[in-house]
CSV table of C-alpha atoms in Angstrom, one decimal:
chain,number,residue,atom,x,y,z
A,1281,MET,CA,2.0,37.8,-13.9
A,1282,SER,CA,0.4,41.0,-13.7
A,1283,GLN,CA,-0.5,42.8,-17.2
A,1284,ILE,CA,-2.9,40.5,-20.3
A,1285,HIS,CA,-0.6,41.6,-22.8
A,1286,SER,CA,3.1,41.3,-21.0
A,1287,ARG,CA,6.0,40.2,-23.0
A,1288,VAL,CA,6.6,37.4,-20.4
A,1289,LYS,CA,5.3,34.4,-21.6
A,1290,PRO,CA,5.5,31.5,-18.8
A,1291,ILE,CA,6.8,28.1,-20.5
A,1292,THR,CA,7.0,25.5,-18.0
A,1293,LYS,CA,7.4,25.2,-14.7
A,1294,LEU,CA,8.7,22.7,-12.2
A,1295,THR,CA,10.3,22.3,-8.9
A,1296,ALA,CA,13.5,22.2,-7.9
A,1297,VAL,CA,14.5,20.1,-4.6
A,1298,SER,CA,18.5,19.7,-2.2
A,1299,SER,CA,20.3,17.1,-4.1
A,1300,ASN,CA,20.6,15.6,0.0
A,1301,PRO,CA,17.3,14.9,2.3
A,1302,SER,CA,17.6,18.3,5.1
A,1303,VAL,CA,16.2,16.5,9.0
A,1304,SER,CA,12.6,16.0,7.6
A,1305,GLY,CA,10.2,17.5,10.2
A,1306,ARG,CA,12.8,19.6,11.9
A,1307,VAL,CA,11.8,23.1,13.1
A,1308,TYR,CA,13.3,27.0,12.6
A,1309,PRO,CA,11.4,28.9,14.3
A,1310,LEU,CA,10.7,32.7,13.1
A,1311,LEU,CA,12.0,35.7,15.1
A,1312,ALA,CA,9.9,38.7,16.0
A,1313,ALA,CA,12.0,40.9,13.9
A,1314,ASP,CA,11.4,38.7,11.0
A,1315,HIS,CA,7.1,38.6,11.8
A,1316,ALA,CA,7.3,42.6,12.0
A,1317,LEU,CA,7.9,42.4,8.5
A,1318,ALA,CA,5.3,39.5,7.2
A,1319,ARG,CA,3.5,42.4,5.4
A,1320,HIS,CA,5.7,42.9,2.9
A,1321,SER,CA,7.1,40.8,0.0
A,1322,ALA,CA,10.6,40.8,-2.0
A,1323,ALA,CA,12.2,40.2,-4.6
A,1324,VAL,CA,15.6,40.7,-6.9
A,1325,VAL,CA,16.4,40.0,-10.3
A,1326,MET,CA,19.5,40.0,-11.7
A,1327,TYR,CA,20.4,40.5,-15.9
A,1328,TYR,CA,22.6,38.5,-17.9
A,1329,SER,CA,23.8,39.8,-21.3
A,1330,GLU,CA,24.5,35.9,-21.9
A,1331,ASN,CA,22.4,32.8,-20.6
A,1332,PRO,CA,24.6,30.9,-19.2
A,1333,PHE,CA,21.6,27.9,-18.4
A,1334,GLY,CA,21.5,26.6,-21.9
A,1335,SER,CA,18.4,24.1,-20.7
A,1336,PHE,CA,18.0,24.3,-17.6
A,1337,ILE,CA,15.7,21.2,-17.3
A,1338,LEU,CA,18.8,18.5,-17.6
A,1339,ASP,CA,21.5,21.0,-17.5
A,1340,PRO,CA,24.1,21.1,-14.8
A,1341,MET,CA,23.2,24.3,-13.3
A,1342,ARG,CA,19.7,23.2,-12.1
A,1343,GLU,CA,22.0,20.3,-10.7
A,1344,SER,CA,24.0,22.7,-9.2
A,1345,LEU,CA,20.6,25.1,-7.4
A,1346,SER,CA,19.8,21.4,-5.6
A,1347,LYS,CA,23.5,21.3,-4.3
A,1348,ILE,CA,23.0,24.1,-2.3
A,1349,LEU,CA,19.3,24.3,-2.2
A,1350,THR,CA,21.0,21.3,1.1
A,1351,LEU,CA,22.5,24.6,2.3
A,1352,TYR,CA,18.9,25.6,2.6
A,1353,PRO,CA,16.1,24.1,4.5
A,1354,THR,CA,14.5,27.7,5.2
A,1355,VAL,CA,14.2,27.5,1.5
A,1356,THR,CA,12.8,24.1,0.8
A,1357,GLY,CA,10.8,23.9,4.2
A,1358,ARG,CA,7.2,25.3,4.3
A,1359,LEU,CA,6.0,27.6,6.5
A,1360,THR,CA,3.8,26.4,9.7
A,1361,ARG,CA,2.5,27.7,13.3
A,1362,THR,CA,3.7,26.8,16.1
A,1363,GLU,CA,1.9,25.3,19.5
A,1364,ASN,CA,1.6,29.4,20.5
A,1365,GLY,CA,0.5,30.3,17.4
A,1366,ASN,CA,4.1,32.1,15.8
A,1367,TRP,CA,5.3,31.6,12.3
A,1368,ALA,CA,7.9,29.3,11.8
A,1369,VAL,CA,9.5,26.7,9.2
A,1370,LYS,CA,9.3,23.3,8.8
A,1371,GLY,CA,12.1,21.5,6.6
A,1372,ASN,CA,10.4,18.1,4.5
A,1373,ASP,CA,12.4,19.3,1.2
A,1374,ALA,CA,9.1,20.7,-1.1
A,1375,GLY,CA,11.5,22.5,-2.6
A,1376,VAL,CA,11.6,25.4,-4.5
A,1377,ARG,CA,9.3,26.5,-7.5
A,1378,VAL,CA,11.2,27.7,-10.6
A,1379,THR,CA,9.4,29.3,-13.5
A,1380,MET,CA,10.8,29.4,-17.1
A,1381,THR,CA,9.5,32.2,-19.5
A,1382,LYS,CA,10.6,33.6,-22.5
A,1383,VAL,CA,10.8,37.5,-23.0
A,1384,GLY,CA,9.1,39.7,-26.2
A,1385,SER,CA,12.2,41.2,-26.2
A,1386,SER,CA,15.6,41.7,-26.0
A,1387,LEU,CA,17.2,42.7,-23.5
A,1388,ASP,CA,18.3,45.9,-24.1
A,1389,GLU,CA,15.1,46.7,-25.4
A,1390,TRP,CA,13.8,45.6,-22.3
A,1391,LEU,CA,15.9,48.1,-19.9
A,1392,ARG,CA,14.8,50.6,-22.1
A,1393,SER,CA,11.2,50.5,-22.3
A,1394,ALA,CA,9.7,48.3,-19.7
A,1395,ASP,CA,7.9,49.6,-16.5
A,1396,SER,CA,7.5,48.4,-13.1
A,1397,VAL,CA,4.8,46.6,-13.5
A,1398,GLU,CA,6.3,44.5,-16.7
A,1399,GLU,CA,9.6,44.3,-13.8
A,1400,ARG,CA,7.9,42.3,-11.3
A,1401,ASP,CA,6.8,40.2,-14.0
A,1402,LEU,CA,9.9,38.1,-13.7
A,1403,ALA,CA,9.9,37.3,-10.9
A,1404,ALA,CA,6.6,36.1,-9.8
A,1405,PHE,CA,6.0,38.3,-7.2
A,1406,ASP,CA,3.6,36.8,-4.7
A,1407,ASP,CA,2.2,37.4,-1.8
A,1408,MET,CA,1.9,35.1,0.6
A,1409,PRO,CA,-1.6,33.9,0.9
A,1410,GLU,CA,-4.1,33.3,3.9
A,1411,ASP,CA,-3.0,29.6,4.3
A,1412,PRO,CA,0.4,28.9,3.0
A,1413,TYR,CA,1.3,25.0,3.9
A,1414,ILE,CA,1.7,24.1,0.7
A,1415,TRP,CA,3.0,27.3,-0.7
A,1416,SER,CA,6.8,27.6,-1.5
A,1417,PRO,CA,7.6,30.5,0.5
A,1418,PHE,CA,10.8,31.2,-2.7
A,1419,ARG,CA,10.5,31.0,-5.8
A,1420,ILE,CA,13.3,31.5,-8.7
A,1421,GLN,CA,11.8,32.7,-12.4
A,1422,ILE,CA,15.2,32.2,-15.7
A,1423,ASN,CA,13.4,34.6,-18.1
A,1424,GLU,CA,14.9,34.2,-21.6
A,1425,PHE,CA,15.3,37.9,-23.4
A,1426,GLU,CA,15.4,37.2,-27.8
A,1427,GLY,CA,18.7,37.1,-28.5
A,1428,GLY,CA,20.4,35.4,-25.4
A,1429,GLY,CA,20.3,37.6,-22.4
A,1430,VAL,CA,18.8,36.2,-19.6
A,1431,ALA,CA,17.5,36.8,-16.3
A,1432,ILE,CA,17.3,35.2,-12.6
A,1433,GLY,CA,14.2,36.4,-10.5
A,1434,VAL,CA,14.1,35.2,-7.0
A,1435,SER,CA,10.9,36.3,-4.9
A,1436,PHE,CA,9.8,35.8,-1.2
A,1437,THR,CA,8.4,36.8,1.6
A,1438,HIS,CA,10.2,39.0,3.6
A,1439,LEU,CA,8.9,36.8,6.7
A,1440,LEU,CA,11.6,34.7,6.0
A,1441,ALA,CA,14.6,36.4,4.7
A,1442,ASP,CA,15.7,40.0,3.8
A,1443,PRO,CA,17.3,41.0,0.3
A,1444,THR,CA,21.0,40.4,0.9
A,1445,SER,CA,20.1,36.9,2.0
A,1446,ALA,CA,18.6,36.3,-0.9
A,1447,THR,CA,21.6,38.0,-3.1
A,1448,PHE,CA,23.6,35.1,-1.1
A,1449,LEU,CA,21.8,32.3,-2.0
A,1450,LEU,CA,22.2,33.5,-5.9
A,1451,LYS,CA,26.2,34.1,-5.7
A,1452,THR,CA,26.5,30.5,-3.9
A,1453,TRP,CA,24.5,29.1,-6.9
A,1454,ALA,CA,27.0,31.0,-9.1
A,1455,ASP,CA,29.9,29.8,-7.1
A,1456,ALA,CA,28.9,26.3,-6.6
A,1457,HIS,CA,27.8,26.1,-10.3
A,1458,ARG,CA,31.5,27.7,-11.1
A,1459,GLY,CA,33.2,25.2,-8.2
A,1460,ARG,CA,34.0,27.3,-6.9
A,1461,PRO,CA,34.4,26.8,-2.6
A,1462,VAL,CA,30.7,27.9,-1.5
A,1463,SER,CA,30.0,28.1,2.8
A,1464,PRO,CA,27.1,27.1,4.6
A,1465,PRO,CA,24.7,30.3,5.8
A,1466,LEU,CA,24.9,31.1,9.7
A,1467,PHE,CA,20.8,30.2,11.0
A,1468,THR,CA,21.9,31.2,14.7
A,1469,ARG,CA,21.1,35.0,15.9
A,1470,ARG,CA,22.1,37.1,19.3
A,1471,LEU,CA,19.3,37.6,20.7
A,1472,SER,CA,20.3,39.6,23.5
A,1473,LEU,CA,22.6,42.5,23.8
A,1474,GLY,CA,25.2,42.0,26.6
A,1475,ASP,CA,25.4,38.3,28.5
A,1476,GLY,CA,21.4,38.4,28.9
A,1477,GLU,CA,22.2,38.6,32.6
A,1478,LYS,CA,20.9,42.5,32.6
A,1479,ILE,CA,17.5,44.0,31.6
A,1480,PRO,CA,18.0,45.3,28.4
A,1481,ASN,CA,17.6,49.2,27.4
A,1482,ILE,CA,14.6,49.4,25.2
A,1483,ALA,CA,13.8,52.4,25.8
A,1484,THR,CA,15.2,54.2,23.0
A,1485,LYS,CA,15.0,56.6,19.8
A,1486,SER,CA,14.2,53.4,18.0
A,1487,THR,CA,11.7,51.6,20.7
A,1488,THR,CA,10.0,54.9,20.4
A,1489,PHE,CA,9.8,54.5,16.1
A,1490,TYR,CA,9.2,51.0,16.5
A,1491,ALA,CA,6.2,51.4,18.9
A,1492,ASN,CA,4.9,54.7,17.2
A,1493,LYS,CA,5.1,52.6,13.3
A,1494,SER,CA,3.3,50.2,15.2
A,1495,LYS,CA,0.0,52.1,16.1
A,1496,LEU,CA,0.1,54.1,12.8
A,1497,ASP,CA,-2.1,50.9,10.0
A,1498,ASP,CA,-3.9,48.7,12.1
A,1499,HIS,CA,-6.8,49.8,9.7
A,1500,ILE,CA,-4.4,49.8,7.1
A,1501,VAL,CA,-5.8,46.4,4.3
A,1502,SER,CA,-4.7,46.9,0.8
A,1503,PRO,CA,-1.4,48.2,-0.2
A,1504,THR,CA,-0.3,51.9,-2.0
A,1505,LYS,CA,-0.1,51.7,-5.2
A,1506,MET,CA,3.5,52.6,-6.9
A,1507,SER,CA,5.3,54.5,-9.5
A,1508,SER,CA,8.4,53.7,-10.3
A,1509,VAL,CA,11.9,54.5,-11.9
A,1510,THR,CA,16.3,53.8,-11.5
A,1511,PHE,CA,18.4,56.1,-11.7
A,1512,LYS,CA,22.4,55.6,-13.0
A,1513,PHE,CA,24.6,57.7,-11.2
A,1514,SER,CA,28.1,57.1,-13.4
A,1515,ASN,CA,31.6,56.7,-10.8
A,1516,THR,CA,32.8,59.5,-12.3
A,1517,THR,CA,29.6,61.6,-11.8
A,1518,MET,CA,30.0,60.2,-7.1
A,1519,ASN,CA,33.3,61.2,-7.0
A,1520,GLN,CA,33.1,64.8,-8.5
A,1521,CYS,CA,29.8,64.7,-5.9
A,1522,LEU,CA,31.5,63.5,-2.8
A,1523,SER,CA,34.5,66.2,-3.6
A,1524,LYS,CA,32.0,69.0,-3.9
A,1525,ILE,CA,30.5,68.1,-1.0
A,1526,LYS,CA,34.2,67.6,1.6
A,1527,PRO,CA,33.9,71.0,3.4
A,1528,HIS,CA,30.4,69.7,4.7
A,1529,CYS,CA,31.0,66.1,5.5
A,1530,PRO,CA,34.3,64.6,4.3
A,1531,ASN,CA,34.2,61.4,5.0
A,1532,ALA,CA,30.2,61.2,3.2
A,1533,THR,CA,30.0,58.1,1.3
A,1534,PRO,CA,27.5,58.0,-2.1
A,1535,PHE,CA,24.5,56.9,0.0
A,1536,ASP,CA,24.6,59.7,2.5
A,1537,PHE,CA,24.8,62.2,-0.4
A,1538,LEU,CA,21.9,60.2,-2.9
A,1539,ALA,CA,19.6,60.1,-0.1
A,1540,SER,CA,19.7,63.1,0.6
A,1541,LEU,CA,20.0,64.8,-2.5
A,1542,PHE,CA,16.4,62.8,-3.3
A,1543,TRP,CA,14.8,63.2,-0.2
A,1544,LYS,CA,15.7,67.0,-1.0
A,1545,GLN,CA,14.1,66.6,-4.1
A,1546,ILE,CA,11.1,65.0,-3.2
A,1547,LEU,CA,9.6,67.1,-0.5
A,1548,LYS,CA,10.4,69.8,-3.0
A,1549,ILE,CA,7.8,68.3,-5.3
A,1550,LYS,CA,5.1,66.8,-2.7
A,1551,SER,CA,5.2,70.4,-1.1
A,1552,ASN,CA,4.2,71.9,-4.0
A,1553,SER,CA,1.7,69.0,-5.6
A,1554,PRO,CA,-2.4,69.4,-4.9
A,1555,LYS,CA,-3.9,67.2,-2.0
A,1556,ASP,CA,-4.8,64.8,-4.5
A,1557,GLY,CA,-5.9,61.9,-2.3
A,1558,GLN,CA,-1.9,60.8,-1.3
A,1559,ASN,CA,-0.8,60.0,2.2
A,1560,ASN,CA,0.4,63.9,2.6
A,1561,ASN,CA,1.1,64.2,6.3
A,1562,ASN,CA,2.7,66.5,9.0
A,1563,ASN,CA,5.6,64.0,8.6
A,1564,ASN,CA,6.9,65.2,5.5
A,1565,HIS,CA,10.1,66.4,6.8
A,1566,SER,CA,10.8,62.8,8.1
A,1567,ILE,CA,12.9,59.7,6.5
A,1568,SER,CA,13.1,56.2,7.8
A,1569,ILE,CA,16.7,54.9,7.1
A,1570,CYS,CA,16.6,51.3,7.0
A,1571,SER,CA,20.3,49.6,7.4
A,1572,ASP,CA,22.1,46.3,7.3
A,1573,ILE,CA,22.9,44.9,11.2
A,1574,ARG,CA,24.8,41.7,10.2
A,1575,ASN,CA,28.4,42.9,11.4
A,1576,SER,CA,26.5,43.3,15.2
A,1577,PHE,CA,25.9,39.7,15.4
A,1578,GLN,CA,28.5,37.6,13.2
A,1579,SER,CA,32.4,38.6,12.6
A,1580,SER,CA,33.1,41.2,9.6
A,1581,ASN,CA,35.7,38.4,8.4
A,1582,SER,CA,33.1,35.6,8.5
A,1583,GLN,CA,32.8,33.4,5.7
A,1584,ARG,CA,29.9,32.9,6.6
A,1585,TYR,CA,26.6,34.4,6.5
A,1586,TYR,CA,23.3,35.4,8.0
A,1587,PHE,CA,20.5,34.2,6.8
A,1588,GLY,CA,17.2,35.8,7.2
A,1589,ASN,CA,16.1,39.5,8.7
A,1590,ALA,CA,19.5,41.3,9.9
A,1591,LEU,CA,17.4,44.9,8.7
A,1592,HIS,CA,16.7,48.1,11.6
A,1593,ILE,CA,15.3,51.4,10.8
A,1594,SER,CA,15.8,54.4,11.7
A,1595,GLN,CA,14.4,57.7,11.3
A,1596,LEU,CA,16.0,60.9,11.0
A,1597,THR,CA,13.7,64.4,11.8
A,1598,ILE,CA,14.7,67.6,10.0
A,1599,ASP,CA,12.4,70.9,10.3
A,1600,PRO,CA,11.1,71.2,6.8
A,1601,LYS,CA,12.5,75.7,7.1
A,1602,GLU,CA,15.3,73.6,7.7
A,1603,MET,CA,15.6,71.4,4.6
A,1604,ALA,CA,14.4,74.0,2.5
A,1605,GLU,CA,17.2,76.9,3.3
A,1606,ASN,CA,20.2,74.9,3.8
A,1607,GLU,CA,22.3,73.4,1.0
A,1608,LEU,CA,23.2,70.1,0.1
A,1609,GLY,CA,26.0,68.8,1.9
A,1610,HIS,CA,24.7,70.3,4.9
A,1611,ILE,CA,21.8,67.6,4.1
A,1612,VAL,CA,24.4,64.9,3.3
A,1613,GLU,CA,25.7,65.6,6.9
A,1614,LEU,CA,23.3,65.0,9.0
A,1615,VAL,CA,22.6,62.0,7.2
A,1616,HIS,CA,26.0,60.6,7.3
A,1617,ASN,CA,26.0,61.6,10.9
A,1618,HIS,CA,22.9,60.1,12.3
A,1619,LEU,CA,24.0,56.8,10.7
A,1620,GLU,CA,27.3,57.1,12.2
A,1621,ARG,CA,26.3,57.5,15.6
A,1622,LEU,CA,23.7,54.3,14.6
A,1623,GLY,CA,26.9,52.3,14.1
A,1624,GLU,CA,28.9,53.6,17.2
A,1625,GLU,CA,25.6,52.6,19.8
A,1626,GLU,CA,24.9,49.0,19.7
A,1627,GLU,CA,22.2,49.0,22.1
A,1628,GLU,CA,20.2,51.8,19.8
A,1629,THR,CA,19.8,48.9,17.7
A,1630,TRP,CA,19.6,46.3,19.6
A,1631,SER,CA,17.2,47.5,21.8
A,1632,ALA,CA,14.6,47.6,18.8
A,1633,MET,CA,15.0,44.3,18.3
A,1634,GLU,CA,14.7,43.0,22.1
A,1635,TRP,CA,11.6,45.5,22.0
A,1636,LEU,CA,10.3,43.7,19.2
A,1637,GLU,CA,10.5,40.2,21.2
A,1638,SER,CA,9.0,41.6,24.2
A,1639,GLN,CA,5.8,42.4,22.3
A,1640,LYS,CA,4.3,39.5,22.8
A,1641,GLU,CA,0.8,37.9,24.1
A,1642,LYS,CA,0.4,36.4,27.4
A,1643,ASP,CA,0.8,33.0,25.0
A,1644,GLY,CA,3.8,33.5,23.6
A,1645,ARG,CA,2.1,35.3,20.2
A,1646,TYR,CA,3.8,38.1,18.7
A,1647,VAL,CA,1.6,41.2,17.8
A,1648,MET,CA,0.6,41.3,14.3
A,1649,PRO,CA,3.1,42.6,11.6
A,1650,PHE,CA,2.6,46.1,11.0
A,1651,THR,CA,3.9,48.9,7.9
A,1652,MET,CA,7.8,48.6,8.0
A,1653,TYR,CA,8.7,50.1,4.7
A,1654,GLY,CA,6.1,53.6,5.0
A,1655,PRO,CA,4.1,55.4,5.7
A,1656,GLU,CA,6.8,57.7,5.9
A,1657,LEU,CA,9.8,58.2,2.9
A,1658,SER,CA,11.6,55.3,3.2
A,1659,CYS,CA,15.0,54.8,2.2
A,1660,VAL,CA,16.7,52.1,1.9
A,1661,SER,CA,20.4,51.7,2.2
A,1662,MET,CA,23.0,48.7,-0.1
A,1663,GLU,CA,26.5,50.1,1.4
A,1664,HIS,CA,27.4,47.0,2.8
A,1665,MET,CA,27.3,44.8,-0.5
A,1666,MET,CA,30.1,47.0,-1.2
A,1667,MET,CA,33.4,44.8,-0.8
A,1668,LYS,CA,37.4,45.5,-1.9
A,1669,LYS,CA,38.9,43.4,-4.2
A,1670,GLY,CA,42.2,44.9,-4.5
A,1671,ASN,CA,42.2,48.4,-5.0
A,1672,GLU,CA,38.6,48.4,-6.3
A,1673,ASN,CA,35.0,48.5,-4.4
A,1674,GLU,CA,33.2,45.6,-5.9
A,1675,SER,CA,29.6,44.4,-5.2
A,1676,LEU,CA,28.6,41.6,-4.1
A,1677,SER,CA,25.4,41.5,-6.7
A,1678,TYR,CA,27.6,42.0,-10.0
A,1679,ALA,CA,30.0,39.2,-8.2
A,1680,THR,CA,27.2,36.7,-8.9
A,1681,LYS,CA,28.7,35.2,-12.1
A,1682,PHE,CA,27.5,32.1,-13.1
A,1683,VAL,CA,30.4,32.5,-16.4
A,1684,LYS,CA,33.9,32.9,-15.6
A,1685,ASP,CA,34.1,37.2,-16.2
A,1686,SER,CA,30.2,37.7,-17.3
A,1687,LYS,CA,29.2,39.7,-14.2
A,1688,PRO,CA,24.9,41.0,-14.2
A,1689,VAL,CA,24.2,44.3,-16.8
A,1690,HIS,CA,22.1,44.9,-14.5
A,1691,VAL,CA,20.6,44.4,-10.6
A,1692,SER,CA,17.2,45.8,-9.5
A,1693,TYR,CA,15.6,45.3,-6.0
A,1694,ASN,CA,12.0,45.4,-5.2
A,1695,ILE,CA,10.1,45.6,-2.4
A,1696,GLY,CA,6.3,44.9,-2.0
A,1697,ASN,CA,3.5,46.5,-0.2
A,1698,VAL,CA,4.9,49.3,0.4
A,1699,GLU,CA,3.4,52.4,2.0
A,1700,GLY,CA,2.3,56.2,1.9
A,1701,GLU,CA,5.0,58.6,0.9
A,1702,GLY,CA,7.0,56.8,-1.0
A,1703,LEU,CA,10.4,54.1,-0.7
A,1704,ILE,CA,13.9,55.1,-2.3
A,1705,ILE,CA,16.4,51.9,-3.1
A,1706,ILE,CA,20.0,53.2,-3.0
A,1707,MET,CA,21.9,50.0,-4.4
A,1708,PRO,CA,25.7,49.7,-6.2
A,1709,SER,CA,26.4,49.5,-10.2
A,1710,ASN,CA,27.5,47.3,-12.4
A,1711,GLU,CA,30.4,50.0,-12.8
A,1712,GLY,CA,31.8,49.4,-9.7
A,1713,GLY,CA,33.6,51.5,-7.3
A,1714,LEU,CA,31.5,55.0,-6.5
A,1715,ALA,CA,29.1,54.0,-9.1
A,1716,ARG,CA,25.4,53.7,-7.7
A,1717,ASN,CA,21.8,53.1,-9.1
A,1718,VAL,CA,18.7,54.7,-7.4
A,1719,LYS,CA,15.1,52.9,-7.7
A,1720,VAL,CA,12.2,55.7,-6.3
A,1721,MET,CA,9.0,54.6,-5.7
A,1722,LEU,CA,6.5,56.9,-5.7
A,1723,PRO,CA,2.5,57.1,-4.9
A,1724,SER,CA,1.7,58.7,-8.1
A,1725,LYS,CA,3.3,59.0,-11.6
A,1726,ARG,CA,2.8,62.3,-11.3
A,1727,GLU,CA,5.1,62.5,-9.0
A,1728,VAL,CA,8.1,60.2,-10.7
A,1729,ASP,CA,7.2,62.5,-14.1
A,1730,GLU,CA,8.2,65.3,-11.8
A,1731,LEU,CA,11.8,63.9,-10.6
A,1732,CYS,CA,12.4,62.5,-13.7
A,1733,GLU,CA,12.4,66.5,-15.0
A,1734,ASP,CA,13.9,67.9,-11.5
A,1735,GLN,CA,16.8,69.4,-12.8
A,1736,ALA,CA,18.9,69.5,-9.7
A,1737,ILE,CA,18.8,65.4,-9.8
A,1738,LEU,CA,19.3,66.3,-14.1
A,1739,SER,CA,22.5,68.3,-13.2
A,1740,PHE,CA,24.4,65.2,-12.1
A,1741,ASN,CA,23.0,63.2,-16.0
A,1742,PRO,CA,22.3,60.0,-14.5
A,1743,THR,CA,21.0,57.7,-16.8
A,1744,MET,CA,16.7,56.4,-16.5
A,1745,ILE,CA,15.7,53.1,-17.2
A,1746,LEU,CA,12.3,51.1,-15.8
A,1747,GLY,CA,10.6,53.5,-15.6
A,1748,GLY,CA,6.7,53.8,-16.2
A,1749,ARG,CA,3.5,53.5,-14.9
A,1750,ASP,CA,1.8,52.6,-11.6
A,1751,GLU,CA,2.1,49.3,-10.0
């Protein structure tokens, strides 16, 4: 727990194990793309207005968790080193640590008053230790609020999975609890572009960006402290926003609009800020965009999914003068076109994977991980979480229902050890449709306070929750 006087009080700890033993001793090697993310941790917190658990220790909820853990040997296993020193997961059914807590407030009060520090208390946000061989790389925390609400937090090392994978894990658990059919995840990945008979092209913009990023922070030993806040934009507001910018970008997505809006306003705040020890560098007109690439190596109509890291980070740079002098619609068009080109140029995406795999020592050991979220301003897209349900768009996050018709009232995604200029995460909202939540993490509370008072952002009437002091 991060605070001495936290409202989150641990009640009990236990271990959830697979209902069917896995193949003991089987080793699941981790790829270069996984190793590159090893500096970071991650967490997903799902808030429910009703508590579906009862007494978890004897409840069917624990039975359903044990049932689905059989499908996730990399979740219940433990980290180990292979002969060449790279990380792998050894299946040994050691299980997942589960913590039960009581929260000293109601759910509504928490969402209004909790800060970014307190939210971390809901998910056992723990960095990987130097010797993680008996450490549970995934941890589940069940937090009961006064009045019946509950938050389920899943925290994990980014070495093993991304936030989308953790969402699938929770969705599988919820489906199993309701007696719905579940499908095992995929644990294989196409490693090479094409048929593997030709030398892949690793001379692309993506590989140049990754190479430069890997050289930036060898000296960094501790993360930048961040302050954060979450903005909620309604479906009505997003419809109006996208309609207004149609002349500039008729096919703009909510992500295109919100990423552009917050990028532009954050840069404005930073340019007007005194140099108070923050990472004010010459690249503050650049943003790195983190997007999901699962569809690149699995069928889009498959009922199964890849469990692991399936992320591609690309950089978009705009001249500061161009940013300052152009309307928001112009920036939206640039962001949209950037992502559209990435979607069309599969080689660009795969070249980054190939470059990471090529960066090995002579003995086959991968190079040291580097900061993937930073030091430049970074923005994570969760647009891939949206699914079609009839004529409506529904998010996978909010389809995670342990009880029929009882979807989460809020889902929060968190990344640990963010460096430099800050992080923006654009997520689905419980309202559905085009509604989105935007979590912003910046290097100081002053910057967050200024963002909360920014008139360009306030003109869209967002609701602000879970904002507060330095982490």
